[in-house]
Amino acid sequence: MSYIAGMTTPFLFDPQALALHRRRAAAAPADFLLRHVAEDMADRLAVILRPFERAAEIGPLSPVLAQAVRPRLAADWQDVAIGDEVLPLQPESIDLALSALALQFVNDLPGMLSQIRRALRPDGLLLAALIGGSTLTELRAAFSEAELETEGGVSPRVAPFADVRDMGGLLQRAGFALPVADSDVLTVRYDNAFALMADLRAMGAANMLVQRRKAFTRRATMLRMAEIYGKRFSDPDGRIRATFEIIWISGWAPAAGQQKPLKPGSAKTRLADALGVKEYGEKDV
């Protein structure tokens, strides 16, 4: 197991490989996923009726996000790189932290969330999107089956991304108030598995796992993977499906007078009554 110098947290991602993949992808990026996230983030910010004086984008510079969000914010904008997983921000120096598809490659995500929380002023907001655990389940399954058949074993190829069910707890551990986590699942279609993999390289998301196999994948394995993918995950027109899960997280830095969630069981009205529906097991008499 590998560790970052000075940290006790084992890390999954090779930062040098990640930086290399991003440099290669910069020449001709595939940014459709980032554009989807940027538009959604702008819409989510639009319903928050409060001004933000100083905003920071956490992660690699994303012109797509800046173009979508900055016109809607009357705020100073700061681009903050996550170098060595240390956030170069002073405590209580910003009141809005945004991140688009960057936090999924952080090895110490709880630690990064804690750093963001410390950088936020009271009643400051974190709004971030990261890749979720259901992403590329089809590619993972096809590669695993192909490698077992052709090589007798399986090597790690797709990162074990976050589960939306865990994110609310991580926000609470980091000290955020009113934590919220939800997910959005997109299905993208491709001509074949090789077209999908080309898009992943153009996103800078090729395999950067520390435990990845360093040698080139056998041609027979690649061909068998594409064959399995096409048979198991294709539509009637022959195009294959690829799943991308986007997890959205938000949380506020605690502040005096801030809204507090109700204690469990303290509600005076049932949700079923408010919606005018019957709960499971209810029947008319």
PDB file of C-alpha atoms in Angstrom:
ATOM      1  CA  MET A   1       0.000   0.000   0.000  1.00  0.00           C
ATOM      2  CA  SER A   2       1.320   3.470  -0.894  1.00  0.00           C
ATOM      3  CA  TYR A   3       1.236   6.610   1.222  1.00  0.00           C
ATOM      4  CA  ILE A   4       1.720  10.311   0.603  1.00  0.00           C
ATOM      5  CA  ALA A   5       4.755  11.698   2.425  1.00  0.00           C
ATOM      6  CA  GLY A   6       3.700  12.986   5.823  1.00  0.00           C
ATOM      7  CA  MET A   7       0.271  11.387   5.618  1.00  0.00           C
ATOM      8  CA  THR A   8      -1.104   8.188   7.142  1.00  0.00           C
ATOM      9  CA  THR A   9      -3.839   7.957   4.520  1.00  0.00           C
ATOM     10  CA  PRO A  10      -3.109   5.339   1.830  1.00  0.00           C
ATOM     11  CA  PHE A  11      -3.538   6.845  -1.611  1.00  0.00           C
ATOM     12  CA  LEU A  12      -5.034   5.361  -4.733  1.00  0.00           C
ATOM     13  CA  PHE A  13      -4.049   7.922  -7.357  1.00  0.00           C
ATOM     14  CA  ASP A  14      -0.600   8.589  -8.764  1.00  0.00           C
ATOM     15  CA  PRO A  15      -0.330  12.419  -8.863  1.00  0.00           C
ATOM     16  CA  GLN A  16       2.376  12.341 -11.545  1.00  0.00           C
ATOM     17  CA  ALA A  17       0.261  10.143 -13.812  1.00  0.00           C
ATOM     18  CA  LEU A  18      -2.781  12.352 -13.195  1.00  0.00           C
ATOM     19  CA  ALA A  19      -0.830  15.493 -14.128  1.00  0.00           C
ATOM     20  CA  LEU A  20       0.533  13.801 -17.262  1.00  0.00           C
ATOM     21  CA  HIS A  21      -2.924  12.677 -18.391  1.00  0.00           C
ATOM     22  CA  ARG A  22      -4.317  16.177 -17.897  1.00  0.00           C
ATOM     23  CA  ARG A  23      -1.494  17.776 -19.892  1.00  0.00           C
ATOM     24  CA  ARG A  24      -2.065  15.372 -22.773  1.00  0.00           C
ATOM     25  CA  ALA A  25      -5.829  15.962 -22.699  1.00  0.00           C
ATOM     26  CA  ALA A  26      -5.470  19.748 -22.748  1.00  0.00           C
ATOM     27  CA  ALA A  27      -4.653  19.795 -26.491  1.00  0.00           C
ATOM     28  CA  ALA A  28      -8.035  18.361 -27.556  1.00  0.00           C
ATOM     29  CA  PRO A  29     -10.244  17.924 -24.487  1.00  0.00           C
ATOM     30  CA  ALA A  30     -13.533  16.036 -24.353  1.00  0.00           C
ATOM     31  CA  ASP A  31     -15.423  18.393 -22.055  1.00  0.00           C
ATOM     32  CA  PHE A  32     -19.082  17.405 -22.539  1.00  0.00           C
ATOM     33  CA  LEU A  33     -19.277  16.062 -18.984  1.00  0.00           C
ATOM     34  CA  LEU A  34     -17.705  19.201 -17.545  1.00  0.00           C
ATOM     35  CA  ARG A  35     -20.080  21.409 -19.538  1.00  0.00           C
ATOM     36  CA  HIS A  36     -23.051  19.469 -18.186  1.00  0.00           C
ATOM     37  CA  VAL A  37     -21.771  19.959 -14.635  1.00  0.00           C
ATOM     38  CA  ALA A  38     -20.996  23.661 -15.159  1.00  0.00           C
ATOM     39  CA  GLU A  39     -24.510  24.386 -16.426  1.00  0.00           C
ATOM     40  CA  ASP A  40     -26.057  22.455 -13.550  1.00  0.00           C
ATOM     41  CA  MET A  41     -23.840  24.267 -11.041  1.00  0.00           C
ATOM     42  CA  ALA A  42     -24.881  27.645 -12.433  1.00  0.00           C
ATOM     43  CA  ASP A  43     -28.549  26.645 -12.071  1.00  0.00           C
ATOM     44  CA  ARG A  44     -28.022  25.482  -8.483  1.00  0.00           C
ATOM     45  CA  LEU A  45     -26.325  28.743  -7.550  1.00  0.00           C
ATOM     46  CA  ALA A  46     -29.102  30.768  -9.170  1.00  0.00           C
ATOM     47  CA  VAL A  47     -31.640  29.649  -6.541  1.00  0.00           C
ATOM     48  CA  ILE A  48     -29.434  30.745  -3.620  1.00  0.00           C
ATOM     49  CA  LEU A  49     -30.649  34.238  -2.782  1.00  0.00           C
ATOM     50  CA  ARG A  50     -27.584  35.668  -1.124  1.00  0.00           C
ATOM     51  CA  PRO A  51     -24.464  37.448  -2.397  1.00  0.00           C
ATOM     52  CA  PHE A  52     -20.978  35.970  -2.335  1.00  0.00           C
ATOM     53  CA  GLU A  53     -18.052  38.371  -2.073  1.00  0.00           C
ATOM     54  CA  ARG A  54     -15.167  35.981  -2.715  1.00  0.00           C
ATOM     55  CA  ALA A  55     -15.389  32.677  -4.595  1.00  0.00           C
ATOM     56  CA  ALA A  56     -12.738  30.057  -5.211  1.00  0.00           C
ATOM     57  CA  GLU A  57     -12.676  27.163  -7.668  1.00  0.00           C
ATOM     58  CA  ILE A  58     -11.004  24.178  -6.010  1.00  0.00           C
ATOM     59  CA  GLY A  59      -9.084  22.003  -8.447  1.00  0.00           C
ATOM     60  CA  PRO A  60      -7.501  22.457 -11.870  1.00  0.00           C
ATOM     61  CA  LEU A  61      -8.465  25.662 -13.671  1.00  0.00           C
ATOM     62  CA  SER A  62     -11.717  25.056 -15.567  1.00  0.00           C
ATOM     63  CA  PRO A  63     -12.567  27.818 -18.068  1.00  0.00           C
ATOM     64  CA  VAL A  64     -15.831  25.989 -18.766  1.00  0.00           C
ATOM     65  CA  LEU A  65     -16.959  26.395 -15.153  1.00  0.00           C
ATOM     66  CA  ALA A  66     -15.804  30.011 -14.962  1.00  0.00           C
ATOM     67  CA  GLN A  67     -17.709  30.932 -18.136  1.00  0.00           C
ATOM     68  CA  ALA A  68     -20.915  29.340 -16.841  1.00  0.00           C
ATOM     69  CA  VAL A  69     -20.797  30.615 -13.264  1.00  0.00           C
ATOM     70  CA  ARG A  70     -18.863  33.880 -13.036  1.00  0.00           C
ATOM     71  CA  PRO A  71     -21.410  36.033 -14.923  1.00  0.00           C
ATOM     72  CA  ARG A  72     -23.984  35.105 -12.254  1.00  0.00           C
ATOM     73  CA  LEU A  73     -21.719  35.972  -9.321  1.00  0.00           C
ATOM     74  CA  ALA A  74     -20.870  39.442  -8.103  1.00  0.00           C
ATOM     75  CA  ALA A  75     -17.766  38.007  -6.515  1.00  0.00           C
ATOM     76  CA  ASP A  76     -13.996  38.064  -6.773  1.00  0.00           C
ATOM     77  CA  TRP A  77     -12.858  34.786  -8.338  1.00  0.00           C
ATOM     78  CA  GLN A  78      -9.809  32.780  -7.310  1.00  0.00           C
ATOM     79  CA  ASP A  79      -8.436  29.622  -8.934  1.00  0.00           C
ATOM     80  CA  VAL A  80      -7.024  27.280  -6.298  1.00  0.00           C
ATOM     81  CA  ALA A  81      -4.920  24.276  -7.353  1.00  0.00           C
ATOM     82  CA  ILE A  82      -4.762  21.264  -5.056  1.00  0.00           C
ATOM     83  CA  GLY A  83      -0.987  20.897  -4.979  1.00  0.00           C
ATOM     84  CA  ASP A  84       0.155  17.953  -2.854  1.00  0.00           C
ATOM     85  CA  GLU A  85      -3.425  17.879  -1.535  1.00  0.00           C
ATOM     86  CA  VAL A  86      -2.757  21.038   0.481  1.00  0.00           C
ATOM     87  CA  LEU A  87      -5.219  23.896   0.012  1.00  0.00           C
ATOM     88  CA  PRO A  88      -3.355  27.244  -0.243  1.00  0.00           C
ATOM     89  CA  LEU A  89      -6.123  29.286   1.392  1.00  0.00           C
ATOM     90  CA  GLN A  90      -6.105  31.204   4.646  1.00  0.00           C
ATOM     91  CA  PRO A  91      -8.758  30.378   7.286  1.00  0.00           C
ATOM     92  CA  GLU A  92     -12.065  32.169   6.702  1.00  0.00           C
ATOM     93  CA  SER A  93     -10.788  33.771   3.492  1.00  0.00           C
ATOM     94  CA  ILE A  94     -13.634  32.868   1.081  1.00  0.00           C
ATOM     95  CA  ASP A  95     -17.398  32.591   1.291  1.00  0.00           C
ATOM     96  CA  LEU A  96     -17.995  30.299  -1.703  1.00  0.00           C
ATOM     97  CA  ALA A  97     -16.009  27.191  -2.691  1.00  0.00           C
ATOM     98  CA  LEU A  98     -16.810  25.503  -5.991  1.00  0.00           C
ATOM     99  CA  SER A  99     -15.339  22.339  -7.462  1.00  0.00           C
ATOM    100  CA  ALA A 100     -16.231  20.602 -10.725  1.00  0.00           C
ATOM    101  CA  LEU A 101     -15.052  17.025 -11.293  1.00  0.00           C
ATOM    102  CA  ALA A 102     -11.793  17.375  -9.352  1.00  0.00           C
ATOM    103  CA  LEU A 103     -12.366  16.020  -5.847  1.00  0.00           C
ATOM    104  CA  GLN A 104     -12.803  12.408  -7.019  1.00  0.00           C
ATOM    105  CA  PHE A 105      -9.029  12.246  -7.625  1.00  0.00           C
ATOM    106  CA  VAL A 106      -8.117  13.469  -4.124  1.00  0.00           C
ATOM    107  CA  ASN A 107      -6.598  10.691  -2.041  1.00  0.00           C
ATOM    108  CA  ASP A 108      -7.568  12.195   1.322  1.00  0.00           C
ATOM    109  CA  LEU A 109     -11.076  13.447   0.596  1.00  0.00           C
ATOM    110  CA  PRO A 110     -12.082  13.868   4.283  1.00  0.00           C
ATOM    111  CA  GLY A 111      -8.944  15.930   4.828  1.00  0.00           C
ATOM    112  CA  MET A 112      -9.628  18.083   1.756  1.00  0.00           C
ATOM    113  CA  LEU A 113     -13.200  18.742   2.884  1.00  0.00           C
ATOM    114  CA  SER A 114     -11.885  19.802   6.290  1.00  0.00           C
ATOM    115  CA  GLN A 115      -9.446  22.213   4.633  1.00  0.00           C
ATOM    116  CA  ILE A 116     -12.253  23.731   2.553  1.00  0.00           C
ATOM    117  CA  ARG A 117     -14.402  24.075   5.655  1.00  0.00           C
ATOM    118  CA  ARG A 118     -11.615  25.985   7.455  1.00  0.00           C
ATOM    119  CA  ALA A 119     -11.175  28.302   4.447  1.00  0.00           C
ATOM    120  CA  LEU A 120     -14.858  29.288   4.423  1.00  0.00           C
ATOM    121  CA  ARG A 121     -16.138  32.259   6.338  1.00  0.00           C
ATOM    122  CA  PRO A 122     -19.126  31.688   8.669  1.00  0.00           C
ATOM    123  CA  ASP A 123     -22.186  30.906   6.548  1.00  0.00           C
ATOM    124  CA  GLY A 124     -19.947  30.231   3.556  1.00  0.00           C
ATOM    125  CA  LEU A 125     -20.991  27.570   1.039  1.00  0.00           C
ATOM    126  CA  LEU A 126     -19.275  24.565  -0.546  1.00  0.00           C
ATOM    127  CA  LEU A 127     -20.859  23.337  -3.773  1.00  0.00           C
ATOM    128  CA  ALA A 128     -19.052  20.556  -5.604  1.00  0.00           C
ATOM    129  CA  ALA A 129     -19.598  17.829  -8.177  1.00  0.00           C
ATOM    130  CA  LEU A 130     -17.505  14.672  -8.293  1.00  0.00           C
ATOM    131  CA  ILE A 131     -17.617  11.369 -10.112  1.00  0.00           C
ATOM    132  CA  GLY A 132     -19.647   8.692  -8.294  1.00  0.00           C
ATOM    133  CA  GLY A 133     -19.238   4.974  -7.801  1.00  0.00           C
ATOM    134  CA  SER A 134     -21.681   3.866 -10.510  1.00  0.00           C
ATOM    135  CA  THR A 135     -19.494   5.444 -13.193  1.00  0.00           C
ATOM    136  CA  LEU A 136     -18.227   3.113 -15.937  1.00  0.00           C
ATOM    137  CA  THR A 137     -19.690  -0.021 -14.377  1.00  0.00           C
ATOM    138  CA  GLU A 138     -19.997  -1.482 -17.871  1.00  0.00           C
ATOM    139  CA  LEU A 139     -16.320  -0.933 -18.709  1.00  0.00           C
ATOM    140  CA  ARG A 140     -15.276  -2.342 -15.343  1.00  0.00           C
ATOM    141  CA  ALA A 141     -17.333  -5.509 -15.895  1.00  0.00           C
ATOM    142  CA  ALA A 142     -16.132  -6.015 -19.481  1.00  0.00           C
ATOM    143  CA  PHE A 143     -12.459  -5.602 -18.569  1.00  0.00           C
ATOM    144  CA  SER A 144     -12.734  -7.929 -15.561  1.00  0.00           C
ATOM    145  CA  GLU A 145     -14.313 -10.721 -17.596  1.00  0.00           C
ATOM    146  CA  ALA A 146     -11.866 -10.303 -20.479  1.00  0.00           C
ATOM    147  CA  GLU A 147      -8.794 -10.348 -18.227  1.00  0.00           C
ATOM    148  CA  LEU A 148     -10.001 -13.432 -16.381  1.00  0.00           C
ATOM    149  CA  GLU A 149     -10.439 -15.241 -19.694  1.00  0.00           C
ATOM    150  CA  THR A 150      -7.214 -14.169 -21.401  1.00  0.00           C
ATOM    151  CA  GLU A 151      -4.783 -13.569 -18.524  1.00  0.00           C
ATOM    152  CA  GLY A 152      -6.184 -15.489 -15.560  1.00  0.00           C
ATOM    153  CA  GLY A 153      -6.438 -12.434 -13.276  1.00  0.00           C
ATOM    154  CA  VAL A 154      -7.821  -8.928 -12.899  1.00  0.00           C
ATOM    155  CA  SER A 155      -5.861  -5.675 -12.579  1.00  0.00           C
ATOM    156  CA  PRO A 156      -7.329  -2.389 -11.265  1.00  0.00           C
ATOM    157  CA  ARG A 157      -8.442  -0.152 -14.120  1.00  0.00           C
ATOM    158  CA  VAL A 158     -11.415   1.955 -12.981  1.00  0.00           C
ATOM    159  CA  ALA A 159     -11.114   3.973  -9.771  1.00  0.00           C
ATOM    160  CA  PRO A 160     -13.354   3.089  -6.796  1.00  0.00           C
ATOM    161  CA  PHE A 161     -15.161   6.426  -6.736  1.00  0.00           C
ATOM    162  CA  ALA A 162     -17.277   7.796  -3.879  1.00  0.00           C
ATOM    163  CA  ASP A 163     -20.705   6.495  -2.898  1.00  0.00           C
ATOM    164  CA  VAL A 164     -23.414   9.138  -2.554  1.00  0.00           C
ATOM    165  CA  ARG A 165     -24.627   7.454   0.649  1.00  0.00           C
ATOM    166  CA  ASP A 166     -21.305   8.234   2.345  1.00  0.00           C
ATOM    167  CA  MET A 167     -20.886  11.846   1.282  1.00  0.00           C
ATOM    168  CA  GLY A 168     -23.327  13.405   3.759  1.00  0.00           C
ATOM    169  CA  GLY A 169     -21.432  11.753   6.609  1.00  0.00           C
ATOM    170  CA  LEU A 170     -18.094  13.013   5.268  1.00  0.00           C
ATOM    171  CA  LEU A 171     -19.449  16.565   5.139  1.00  0.00           C
ATOM    172  CA  GLN A 172     -20.632  16.292   8.740  1.00  0.00           C
ATOM    173  CA  ARG A 173     -17.254  14.932   9.867  1.00  0.00           C
ATOM    174  CA  ALA A 174     -15.576  17.909   8.187  1.00  0.00           C
ATOM    175  CA  GLY A 175     -17.748  20.292  10.227  1.00  0.00           C
ATOM    176  CA  PHE A 176     -20.266  21.407   7.608  1.00  0.00           C
ATOM    177  CA  ALA A 177     -23.784  22.373   8.620  1.00  0.00           C
ATOM    178  CA  LEU A 178     -26.868  21.402   6.585  1.00  0.00           C
ATOM    179  CA  PRO A 179     -24.995  18.844   4.445  1.00  0.00           C
ATOM    180  CA  VAL A 180     -26.727  17.615   1.301  1.00  0.00           C
ATOM    181  CA  ALA A 181     -25.653  14.922  -1.177  1.00  0.00           C
ATOM    182  CA  ASP A 182     -27.526  13.772  -4.278  1.00  0.00           C
ATOM    183  CA  SER A 183     -26.600  12.161  -7.564  1.00  0.00           C
ATOM    184  CA  ASP A 184     -27.328  12.490 -11.252  1.00  0.00           C
ATOM    185  CA  VAL A 185     -26.786   9.535 -13.599  1.00  0.00           C
ATOM    186  CA  LEU A 186     -26.023  10.138 -17.271  1.00  0.00           C
ATOM    187  CA  THR A 187     -25.964   7.489 -19.982  1.00  0.00           C
ATOM    188  CA  VAL A 188     -23.690   8.292 -22.918  1.00  0.00           C
ATOM    189  CA  ARG A 189     -23.653   6.188 -26.085  1.00  0.00           C
ATOM    190  CA  TYR A 190     -20.624   5.322 -28.215  1.00  0.00           C
ATOM    191  CA  ASP A 191     -19.942   3.410 -31.410  1.00  0.00           C
ATOM    192  CA  ASN A 192     -17.734   0.959 -29.498  1.00  0.00           C
ATOM    193  CA  ALA A 193     -15.595   0.553 -26.374  1.00  0.00           C
ATOM    194  CA  PHE A 194     -12.515   2.002 -28.078  1.00  0.00           C
ATOM    195  CA  ALA A 195     -14.391   5.261 -28.793  1.00  0.00           C
ATOM    196  CA  LEU A 196     -15.318   5.431 -25.096  1.00  0.00           C
ATOM    197  CA  MET A 197     -11.704   4.907 -24.036  1.00  0.00           C
ATOM    198  CA  ALA A 198     -10.553   7.623 -26.442  1.00  0.00           C
ATOM    199  CA  ASP A 199     -12.986  10.030 -24.764  1.00  0.00           C
ATOM    200  CA  LEU A 200     -11.687   9.048 -21.321  1.00  0.00           C
ATOM    201  CA  ARG A 201      -8.132   9.853 -22.429  1.00  0.00           C
ATOM    202  CA  ALA A 202      -9.366  13.192 -23.813  1.00  0.00           C
ATOM    203  CA  MET A 203     -10.891  13.932 -20.390  1.00  0.00           C
ATOM    204  CA  GLY A 204      -7.545  13.296 -18.717  1.00  0.00           C
ATOM    205  CA  ALA A 205      -9.163  10.346 -16.964  1.00  0.00           C
ATOM    206  CA  ALA A 206      -7.040   7.457 -18.192  1.00  0.00           C
ATOM    207  CA  ASN A 207      -5.901   4.963 -15.577  1.00  0.00           C
ATOM    208  CA  MET A 208      -3.821   6.741 -12.911  1.00  0.00           C
ATOM    209  CA  LEU A 209      -4.216   4.235 -10.089  1.00  0.00           C
ATOM    210  CA  VAL A 210      -1.067   3.583  -8.095  1.00  0.00           C
ATOM    211  CA  GLN A 211      -1.658  -0.172  -8.348  1.00  0.00           C
ATOM    212  CA  ARG A 212      -2.288  -0.096 -12.097  1.00  0.00           C
ATOM    213  CA  ARG A 213      -0.437  -2.493 -14.342  1.00  0.00           C
ATOM    214  CA  LYS A 214       2.501  -0.611 -15.867  1.00  0.00           C
ATOM    215  CA  ALA A 215       2.843  -2.842 -18.954  1.00  0.00           C
ATOM    216  CA  PHE A 216       0.680  -2.399 -22.035  1.00  0.00           C
ATOM    217  CA  THR A 217      -2.557  -4.399 -22.091  1.00  0.00           C
ATOM    218  CA  ARG A 218      -2.464  -7.410 -24.377  1.00  0.00           C
ATOM    219  CA  ARG A 219      -4.161  -6.958 -27.742  1.00  0.00           C
ATOM    220  CA  ALA A 220      -6.204 -10.115 -27.165  1.00  0.00           C
ATOM    221  CA  THR A 221      -7.497  -8.719 -23.872  1.00  0.00           C
ATOM    222  CA  MET A 222      -8.529  -5.421 -25.461  1.00  0.00           C
ATOM    223  CA  LEU A 223     -10.328  -7.125 -28.323  1.00  0.00           C
ATOM    224  CA  ARG A 224     -12.117  -9.512 -25.954  1.00  0.00           C
ATOM    225  CA  MET A 225     -13.116  -6.612 -23.687  1.00  0.00           C
ATOM    226  CA  ALA A 226     -14.645  -4.741 -26.634  1.00  0.00           C
ATOM    227  CA  GLU A 227     -16.475  -7.884 -27.720  1.00  0.00           C
ATOM    228  CA  ILE A 228     -17.935  -8.487 -24.249  1.00  0.00           C
ATOM    229  CA  TYR A 229     -18.897  -4.827 -23.912  1.00  0.00           C
ATOM    230  CA  GLY A 230     -20.715  -4.881 -27.239  1.00  0.00           C
ATOM    231  CA  LYS A 231     -22.640  -8.045 -26.410  1.00  0.00           C
ATOM    232  CA  ARG A 232     -23.702  -7.101 -22.866  1.00  0.00           C
ATOM    233  CA  PHE A 233     -24.163  -3.333 -22.997  1.00  0.00           C
ATOM    234  CA  SER A 234     -25.342  -2.370 -26.466  1.00  0.00           C
ATOM    235  CA  ASP A 235     -28.646  -1.032 -27.773  1.00  0.00           C
ATOM    236  CA  PRO A 236     -30.538  -2.501 -30.750  1.00  0.00           C
ATOM    237  CA  ASP A 237     -28.711  -0.119 -33.094  1.00  0.00           C
ATOM    238  CA  GLY A 238     -25.354  -1.576 -31.981  1.00  0.00           C
ATOM    239  CA  ARG A 239     -24.123   1.457 -30.036  1.00  0.00           C
ATOM    240  CA  ILE A 240     -22.870   0.801 -26.515  1.00  0.00           C
ATOM    241  CA  ARG A 241     -23.924   2.519 -23.279  1.00  0.00           C
ATOM    242  CA  ALA A 242     -21.591   4.081 -20.708  1.00  0.00           C
ATOM    243  CA  THR A 243     -22.800   5.241 -17.283  1.00  0.00           C
ATOM    244  CA  PHE A 244     -21.482   8.392 -15.612  1.00  0.00           C
ATOM    245  CA  GLU A 245     -22.700   9.190 -12.095  1.00  0.00           C
ATOM    246  CA  ILE A 246     -22.278  12.765 -10.861  1.00  0.00           C
ATOM    247  CA  ILE A 247     -22.466  13.230  -7.083  1.00  0.00           C
ATOM    248  CA  TRP A 248     -23.427  16.704  -5.907  1.00  0.00           C
ATOM    249  CA  ILE A 249     -22.471  17.818  -2.414  1.00  0.00           C
ATOM    250  CA  SER A 250     -23.158  21.040  -0.565  1.00  0.00           C
ATOM    251  CA  GLY A 251     -22.627  22.246   2.973  1.00  0.00           C
ATOM    252  CA  TRP A 252     -22.414  25.490   4.909  1.00  0.00           C
ATOM    253  CA  ALA A 253     -19.817  26.729   7.364  1.00  0.00           C
ATOM    254  CA  PRO A 254     -21.637  27.040  10.709  1.00  0.00           C
ATOM    255  CA  ALA A 255     -22.777  30.522  11.705  1.00  0.00           C
ATOM    256  CA  ALA A 256     -24.849  32.105  14.455  1.00  0.00           C
ATOM    257  CA  GLY A 257     -28.516  32.290  13.559  1.00  0.00           C
ATOM    258  CA  GLN A 258     -28.147  29.720  10.800  1.00  0.00           C
ATOM    259  CA  GLN A 259     -31.110  27.479  10.022  1.00  0.00           C
ATOM    260  CA  LYS A 260     -30.981  24.213  11.966  1.00  0.00           C
ATOM    261  CA  PRO A 261     -32.408  20.860  10.835  1.00  0.00           C
ATOM    262  CA  LEU A 262     -35.281  19.467  12.892  1.00  0.00           C
ATOM    263  CA  LYS A 263     -34.582  16.584  15.235  1.00  0.00           C
ATOM    264  CA  PRO A 264     -35.710  13.177  13.916  1.00  0.00           C
ATOM    265  CA  GLY A 265     -39.327  12.495  14.901  1.00  0.00           C
ATOM    266  CA  SER A 266     -40.115  16.129  15.727  1.00  0.00           C
ATOM    267  CA  ALA A 267     -42.263  16.834  12.659  1.00  0.00           C
ATOM    268  CA  LYS A 268     -45.945  17.526  13.379  1.00  0.00           C
ATOM    269  CA  THR A 269     -47.181  16.612   9.880  1.00  0.00           C
ATOM    270  CA  ARG A 270     -46.498  13.427   7.952  1.00  0.00           C
ATOM    271  CA  LEU A 271     -44.907  13.803   4.526  1.00  0.00           C
ATOM    272  CA  ALA A 272     -47.498  11.372   3.123  1.00  0.00           C
ATOM    273  CA  ASP A 273     -50.327  13.655   4.327  1.00  0.00           C
ATOM    274  CA  ALA A 274     -48.672  16.740   2.853  1.00  0.00           C
ATOM    275  CA  LEU A 275     -48.329  15.026  -0.531  1.00  0.00           C
ATOM    276  CA  GLY A 276     -51.804  13.524  -0.405  1.00  0.00           C
ATOM    277  CA  VAL A 277     -50.555   9.962  -0.891  1.00  0.00           C
ATOM    278  CA  LYS A 278     -50.816   6.726   1.094  1.00  0.00           C
ATOM    279  CA  GLU A 279     -47.700   5.231   2.612  1.00  0.00           C
ATOM    280  CA  TYR A 280     -46.748   1.639   1.831  1.00  0.00           C
ATOM    281  CA  GLY A 281     -49.083  -0.734   3.626  1.00  0.00           C
ATOM    282  CA  GLU A 282     -51.937   1.767   3.968  1.00  0.00           C
ATOM    283  CA  LYS A 283     -55.315   0.985   2.417  1.00  0.00           C
ATOM    284  CA  ASP A 284     -58.740   2.592   2.232  1.00  0.00           C
ATOM    285  CA  VAL A 285     -61.372   1.382   4.679  1.00  0.00           C
TER     286      VAL A 285
END
